PDB file of C-alpha atoms in Angstrom:
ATOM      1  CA  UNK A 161     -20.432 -12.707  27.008  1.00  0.00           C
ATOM      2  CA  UNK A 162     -18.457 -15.806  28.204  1.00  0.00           C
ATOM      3  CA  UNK A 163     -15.281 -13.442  28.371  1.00  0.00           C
ATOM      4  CA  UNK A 164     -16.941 -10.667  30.157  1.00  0.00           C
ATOM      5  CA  UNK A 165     -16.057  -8.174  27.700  1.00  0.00           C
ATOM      6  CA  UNK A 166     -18.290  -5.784  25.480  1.00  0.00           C
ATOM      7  CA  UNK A 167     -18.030  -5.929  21.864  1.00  0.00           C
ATOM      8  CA  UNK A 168     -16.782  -2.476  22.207  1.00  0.00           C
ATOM      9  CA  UNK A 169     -13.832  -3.550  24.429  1.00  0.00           C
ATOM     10  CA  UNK A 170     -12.845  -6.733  22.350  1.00  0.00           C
ATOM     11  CA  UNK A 171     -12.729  -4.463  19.061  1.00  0.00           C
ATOM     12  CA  UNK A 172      -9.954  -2.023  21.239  1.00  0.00           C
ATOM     13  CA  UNK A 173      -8.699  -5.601  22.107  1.00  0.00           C
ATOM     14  CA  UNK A 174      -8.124  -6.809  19.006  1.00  0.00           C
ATOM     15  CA  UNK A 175      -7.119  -3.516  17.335  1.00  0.00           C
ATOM     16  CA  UNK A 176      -4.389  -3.075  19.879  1.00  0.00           C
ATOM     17  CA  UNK A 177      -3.546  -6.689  18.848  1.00  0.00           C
ATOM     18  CA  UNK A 178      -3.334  -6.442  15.552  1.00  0.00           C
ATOM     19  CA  UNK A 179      -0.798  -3.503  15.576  1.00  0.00           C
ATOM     20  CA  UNK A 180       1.330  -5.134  17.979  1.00  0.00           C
ATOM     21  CA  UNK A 181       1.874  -8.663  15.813  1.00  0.00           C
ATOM     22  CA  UNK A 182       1.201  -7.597  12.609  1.00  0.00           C
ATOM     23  CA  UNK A 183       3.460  -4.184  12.336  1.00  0.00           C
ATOM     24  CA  UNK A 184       3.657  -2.447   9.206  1.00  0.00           C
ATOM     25  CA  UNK A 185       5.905  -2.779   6.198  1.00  0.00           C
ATOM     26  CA  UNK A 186       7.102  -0.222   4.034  1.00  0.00           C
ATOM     27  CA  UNK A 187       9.098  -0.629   0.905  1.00  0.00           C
ATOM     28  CA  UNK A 188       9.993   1.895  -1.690  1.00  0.00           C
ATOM     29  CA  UNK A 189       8.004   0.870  -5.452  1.00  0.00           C
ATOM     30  CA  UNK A 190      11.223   0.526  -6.807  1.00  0.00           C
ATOM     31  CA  UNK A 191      12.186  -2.387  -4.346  1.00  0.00           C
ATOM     32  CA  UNK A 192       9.056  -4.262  -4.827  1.00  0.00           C
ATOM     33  CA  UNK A 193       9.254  -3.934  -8.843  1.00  0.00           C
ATOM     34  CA  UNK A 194      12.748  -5.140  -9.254  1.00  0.00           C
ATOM     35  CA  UNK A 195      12.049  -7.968  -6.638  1.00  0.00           C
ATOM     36  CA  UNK A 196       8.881  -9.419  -9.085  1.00  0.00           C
ATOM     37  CA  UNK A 197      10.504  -8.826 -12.204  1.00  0.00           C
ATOM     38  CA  UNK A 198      13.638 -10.912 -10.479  1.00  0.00           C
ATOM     39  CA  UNK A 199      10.659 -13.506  -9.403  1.00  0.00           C
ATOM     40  CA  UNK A 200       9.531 -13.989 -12.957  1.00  0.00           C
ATOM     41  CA  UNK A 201      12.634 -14.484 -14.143  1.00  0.00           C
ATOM     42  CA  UNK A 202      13.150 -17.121 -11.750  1.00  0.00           C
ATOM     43  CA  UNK A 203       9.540 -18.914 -12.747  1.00  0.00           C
ATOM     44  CA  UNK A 204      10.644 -18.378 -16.606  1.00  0.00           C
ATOM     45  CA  UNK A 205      13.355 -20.439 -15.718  1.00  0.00           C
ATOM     46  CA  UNK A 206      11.915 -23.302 -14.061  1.00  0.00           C
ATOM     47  CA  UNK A 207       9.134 -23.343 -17.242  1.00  0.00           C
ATOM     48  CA  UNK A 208      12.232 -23.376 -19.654  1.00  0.00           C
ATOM     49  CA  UNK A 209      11.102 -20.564 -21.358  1.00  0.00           C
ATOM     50  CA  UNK A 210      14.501 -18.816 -20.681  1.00  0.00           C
ATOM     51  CA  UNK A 211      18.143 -20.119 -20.909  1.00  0.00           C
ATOM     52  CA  UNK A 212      19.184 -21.197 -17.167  1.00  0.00           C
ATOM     53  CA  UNK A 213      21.675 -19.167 -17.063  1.00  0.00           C
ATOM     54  CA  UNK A 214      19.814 -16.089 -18.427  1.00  0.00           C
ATOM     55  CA  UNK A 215      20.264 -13.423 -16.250  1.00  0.00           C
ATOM     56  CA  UNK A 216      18.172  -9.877 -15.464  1.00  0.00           C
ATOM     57  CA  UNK A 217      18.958  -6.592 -16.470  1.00  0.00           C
ATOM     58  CA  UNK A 218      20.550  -4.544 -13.787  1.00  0.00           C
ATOM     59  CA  UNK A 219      17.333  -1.981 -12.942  1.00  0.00           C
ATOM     60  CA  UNK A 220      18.206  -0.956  -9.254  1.00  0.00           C
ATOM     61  CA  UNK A 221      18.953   2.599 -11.350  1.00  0.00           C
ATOM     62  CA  UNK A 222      14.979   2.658 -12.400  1.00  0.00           C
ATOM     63  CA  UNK A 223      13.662   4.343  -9.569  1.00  0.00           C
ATOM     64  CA  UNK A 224       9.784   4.977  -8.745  1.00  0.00           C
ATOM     65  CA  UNK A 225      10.760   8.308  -6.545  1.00  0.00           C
ATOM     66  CA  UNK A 226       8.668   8.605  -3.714  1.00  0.00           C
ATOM     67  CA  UNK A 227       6.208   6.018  -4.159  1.00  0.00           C
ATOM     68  CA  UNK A 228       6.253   3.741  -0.989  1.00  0.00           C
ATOM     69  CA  UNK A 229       4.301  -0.201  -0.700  1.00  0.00           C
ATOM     70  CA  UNK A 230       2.483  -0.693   3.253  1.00  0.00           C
ATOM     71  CA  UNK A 231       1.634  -3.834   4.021  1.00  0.00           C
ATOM     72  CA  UNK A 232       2.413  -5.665   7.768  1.00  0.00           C
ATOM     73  CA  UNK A 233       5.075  -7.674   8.286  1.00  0.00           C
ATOM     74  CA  UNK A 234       2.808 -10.790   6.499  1.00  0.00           C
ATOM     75  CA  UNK A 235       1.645  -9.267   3.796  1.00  0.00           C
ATOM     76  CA  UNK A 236      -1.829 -10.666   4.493  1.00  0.00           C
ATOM     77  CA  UNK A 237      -5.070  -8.292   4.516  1.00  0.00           C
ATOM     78  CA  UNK A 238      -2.347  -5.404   4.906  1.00  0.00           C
ATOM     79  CA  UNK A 239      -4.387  -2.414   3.869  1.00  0.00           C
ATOM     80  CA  UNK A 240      -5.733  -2.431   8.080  1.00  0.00           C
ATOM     81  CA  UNK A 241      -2.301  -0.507   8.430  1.00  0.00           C
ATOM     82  CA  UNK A 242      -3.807   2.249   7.097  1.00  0.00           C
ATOM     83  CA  UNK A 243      -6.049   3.154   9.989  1.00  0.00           C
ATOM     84  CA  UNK A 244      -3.306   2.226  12.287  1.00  0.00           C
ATOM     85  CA  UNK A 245      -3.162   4.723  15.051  1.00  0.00           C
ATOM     86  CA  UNK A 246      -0.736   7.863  14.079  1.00  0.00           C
ATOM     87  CA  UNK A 247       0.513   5.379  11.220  1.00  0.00           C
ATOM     88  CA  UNK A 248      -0.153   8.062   8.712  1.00  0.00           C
ATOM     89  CA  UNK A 249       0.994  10.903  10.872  1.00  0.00           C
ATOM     90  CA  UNK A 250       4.583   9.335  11.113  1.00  0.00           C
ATOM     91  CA  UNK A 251       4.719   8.628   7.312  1.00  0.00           C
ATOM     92  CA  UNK A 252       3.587  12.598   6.365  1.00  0.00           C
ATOM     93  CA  UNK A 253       6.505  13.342   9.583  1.00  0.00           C
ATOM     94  CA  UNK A 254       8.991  11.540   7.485  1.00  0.00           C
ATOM     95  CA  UNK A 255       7.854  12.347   4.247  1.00  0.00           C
ATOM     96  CA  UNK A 256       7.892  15.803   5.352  1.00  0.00           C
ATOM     97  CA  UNK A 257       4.371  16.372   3.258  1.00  0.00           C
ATOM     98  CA  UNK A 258       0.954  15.444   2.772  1.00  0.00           C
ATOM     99  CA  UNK A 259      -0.212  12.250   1.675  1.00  0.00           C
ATOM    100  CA  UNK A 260      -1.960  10.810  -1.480  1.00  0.00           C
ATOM    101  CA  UNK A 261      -3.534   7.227  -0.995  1.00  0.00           C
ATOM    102  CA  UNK A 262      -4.085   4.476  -3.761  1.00  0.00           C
ATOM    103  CA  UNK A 263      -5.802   1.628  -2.800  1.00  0.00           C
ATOM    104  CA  UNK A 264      -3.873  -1.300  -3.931  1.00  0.00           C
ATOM    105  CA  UNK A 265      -5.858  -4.348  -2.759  1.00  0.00           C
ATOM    106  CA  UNK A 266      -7.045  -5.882   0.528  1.00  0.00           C
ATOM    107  CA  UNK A 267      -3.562  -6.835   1.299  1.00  0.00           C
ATOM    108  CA  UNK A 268      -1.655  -3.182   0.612  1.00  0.00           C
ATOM    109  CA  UNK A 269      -2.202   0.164  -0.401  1.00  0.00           C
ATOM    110  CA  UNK A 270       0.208   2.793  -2.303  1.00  0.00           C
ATOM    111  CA  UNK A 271       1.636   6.361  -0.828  1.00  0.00           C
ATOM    112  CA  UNK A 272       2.800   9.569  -2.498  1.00  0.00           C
ATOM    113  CA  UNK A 273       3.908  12.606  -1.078  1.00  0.00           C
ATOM    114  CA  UNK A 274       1.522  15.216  -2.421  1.00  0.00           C
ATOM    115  CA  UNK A 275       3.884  17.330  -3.628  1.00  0.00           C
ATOM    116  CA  UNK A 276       5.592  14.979  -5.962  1.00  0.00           C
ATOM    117  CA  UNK A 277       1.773  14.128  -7.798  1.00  0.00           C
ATOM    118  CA  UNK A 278       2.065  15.396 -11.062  1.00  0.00           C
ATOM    119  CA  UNK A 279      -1.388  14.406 -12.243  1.00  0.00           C
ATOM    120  CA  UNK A 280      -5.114  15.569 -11.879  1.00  0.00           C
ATOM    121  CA  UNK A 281      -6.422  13.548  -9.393  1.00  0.00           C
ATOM    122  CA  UNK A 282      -9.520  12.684 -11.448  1.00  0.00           C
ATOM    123  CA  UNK A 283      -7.089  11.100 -13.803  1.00  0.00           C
ATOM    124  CA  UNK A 284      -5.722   9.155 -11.125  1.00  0.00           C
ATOM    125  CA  UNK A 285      -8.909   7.610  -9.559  1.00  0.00           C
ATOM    126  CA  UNK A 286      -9.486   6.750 -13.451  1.00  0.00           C
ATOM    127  CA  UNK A 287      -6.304   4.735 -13.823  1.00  0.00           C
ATOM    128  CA  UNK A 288      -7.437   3.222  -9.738  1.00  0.00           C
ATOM    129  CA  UNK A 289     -10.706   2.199 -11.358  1.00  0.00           C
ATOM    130  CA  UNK A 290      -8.569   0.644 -14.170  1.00  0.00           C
ATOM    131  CA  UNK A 291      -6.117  -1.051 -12.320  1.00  0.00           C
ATOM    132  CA  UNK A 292      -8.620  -2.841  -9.763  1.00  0.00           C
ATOM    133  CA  UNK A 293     -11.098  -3.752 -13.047  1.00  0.00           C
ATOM    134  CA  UNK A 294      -8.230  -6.006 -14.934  1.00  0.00           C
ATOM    135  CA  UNK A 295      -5.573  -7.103 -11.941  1.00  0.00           C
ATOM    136  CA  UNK A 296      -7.408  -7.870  -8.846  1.00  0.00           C
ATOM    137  CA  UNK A 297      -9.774 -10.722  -7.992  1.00  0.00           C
ATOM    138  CA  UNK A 298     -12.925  -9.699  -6.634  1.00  0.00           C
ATOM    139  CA  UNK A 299     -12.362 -10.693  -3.001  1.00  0.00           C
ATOM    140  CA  UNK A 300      -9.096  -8.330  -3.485  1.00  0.00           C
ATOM    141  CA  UNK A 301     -10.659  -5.493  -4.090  1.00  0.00           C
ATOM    142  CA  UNK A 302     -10.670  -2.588  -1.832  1.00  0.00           C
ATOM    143  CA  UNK A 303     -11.353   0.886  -3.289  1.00  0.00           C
ATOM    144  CA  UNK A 304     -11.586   2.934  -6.492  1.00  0.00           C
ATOM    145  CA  UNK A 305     -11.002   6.148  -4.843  1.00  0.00           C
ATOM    146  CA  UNK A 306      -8.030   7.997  -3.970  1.00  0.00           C
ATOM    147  CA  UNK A 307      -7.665   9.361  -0.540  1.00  0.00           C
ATOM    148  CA  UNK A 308      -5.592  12.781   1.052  1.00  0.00           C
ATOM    149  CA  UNK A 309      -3.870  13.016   4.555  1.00  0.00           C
ATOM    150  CA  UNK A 310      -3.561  16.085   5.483  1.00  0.00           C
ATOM    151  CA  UNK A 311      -1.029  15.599   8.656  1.00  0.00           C
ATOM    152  CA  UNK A 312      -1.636  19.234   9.708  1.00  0.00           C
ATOM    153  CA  UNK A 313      -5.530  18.277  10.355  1.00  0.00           C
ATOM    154  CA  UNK A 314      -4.675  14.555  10.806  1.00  0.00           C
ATOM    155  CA  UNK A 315      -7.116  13.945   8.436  1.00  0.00           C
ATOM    156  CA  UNK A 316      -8.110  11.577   5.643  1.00  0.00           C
ATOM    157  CA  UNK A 317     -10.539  12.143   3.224  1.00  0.00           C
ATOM    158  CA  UNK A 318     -11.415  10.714  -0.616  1.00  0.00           C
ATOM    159  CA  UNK A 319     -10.629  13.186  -3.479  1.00  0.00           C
ATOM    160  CA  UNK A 320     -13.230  14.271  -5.471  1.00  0.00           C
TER     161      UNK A 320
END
């Protein structure tokens, strides 16, 4: 009220806002694997439960093909990029498919190209479920389900 604005118009505000400072981030699985595994190398260290001069294994040649991380830029409460305007349309556009959504946590969720699932997607919402009951805290959490974009109807909807 002291602004002048509705709560209608501050939401458009702040959405606006929000993709304009805090712009998404995508990085291939692969990327993000060999980075952690690099990180916990790096911790074993410092805890001397490794040699300092251990090194890692050279895994850049494991790849995780067409499985892509989205965040924004912060990596803080980075699942919002999902319902950023035509976010998902540009990532089926470059993808050149459909898209199948895993929830990750409040901070980032998973992508697939449809066409490169090779599972029933029961059996994936099972190993969701799994996933979010033993790795995330509870204030983390963000969905069981697994979601579809179809980028012909520009829509998303959960998989039964």
């Amino acid at each position: 009220k002291q602004w002048g604005v509705t709560a209608e118009e501050l939401d458009t505000i702040a959405t606006a806002n929000t993709e304009i400072k805090l712009q998404p981030s995508v990085r291939e699985m692969s990327e993000i694997i060999n980075l952690k595994l690099s990180e916990m190398l790096g911790d074993m260290k410092e805890d001397g439960e490794v040699p300092e001069d251990a090194t890692m294994p050279d895994l850049s040649h494991i790849q995780y093909p067409d499985m892509y991380v989205v965040s924004n830029q912060k990596g803080y409460y980075g699942a919002t990029t999902l319902v950023y305007k035509g976010f998902l349309k540009v990532a089926s556009e470059v993808v050149e498919d459909d898209l199948v959504i895993f929830p990750s946590s409040i901070h980032e969720f998973i992508f697939m190209p449809a066409n490169t699932v090779e599972r029933d997607y029961h059996e994936l919402k099972e190993i969701v479920e799994s996933i979010n009951a033993t790795a995330l805290d509870k204030e983390e959490f963000l969905s069981n389900n697994v979601y579809f974009y179809n980028r012909f109807t520009d829509e998303l909807t959960i998989i039964d």
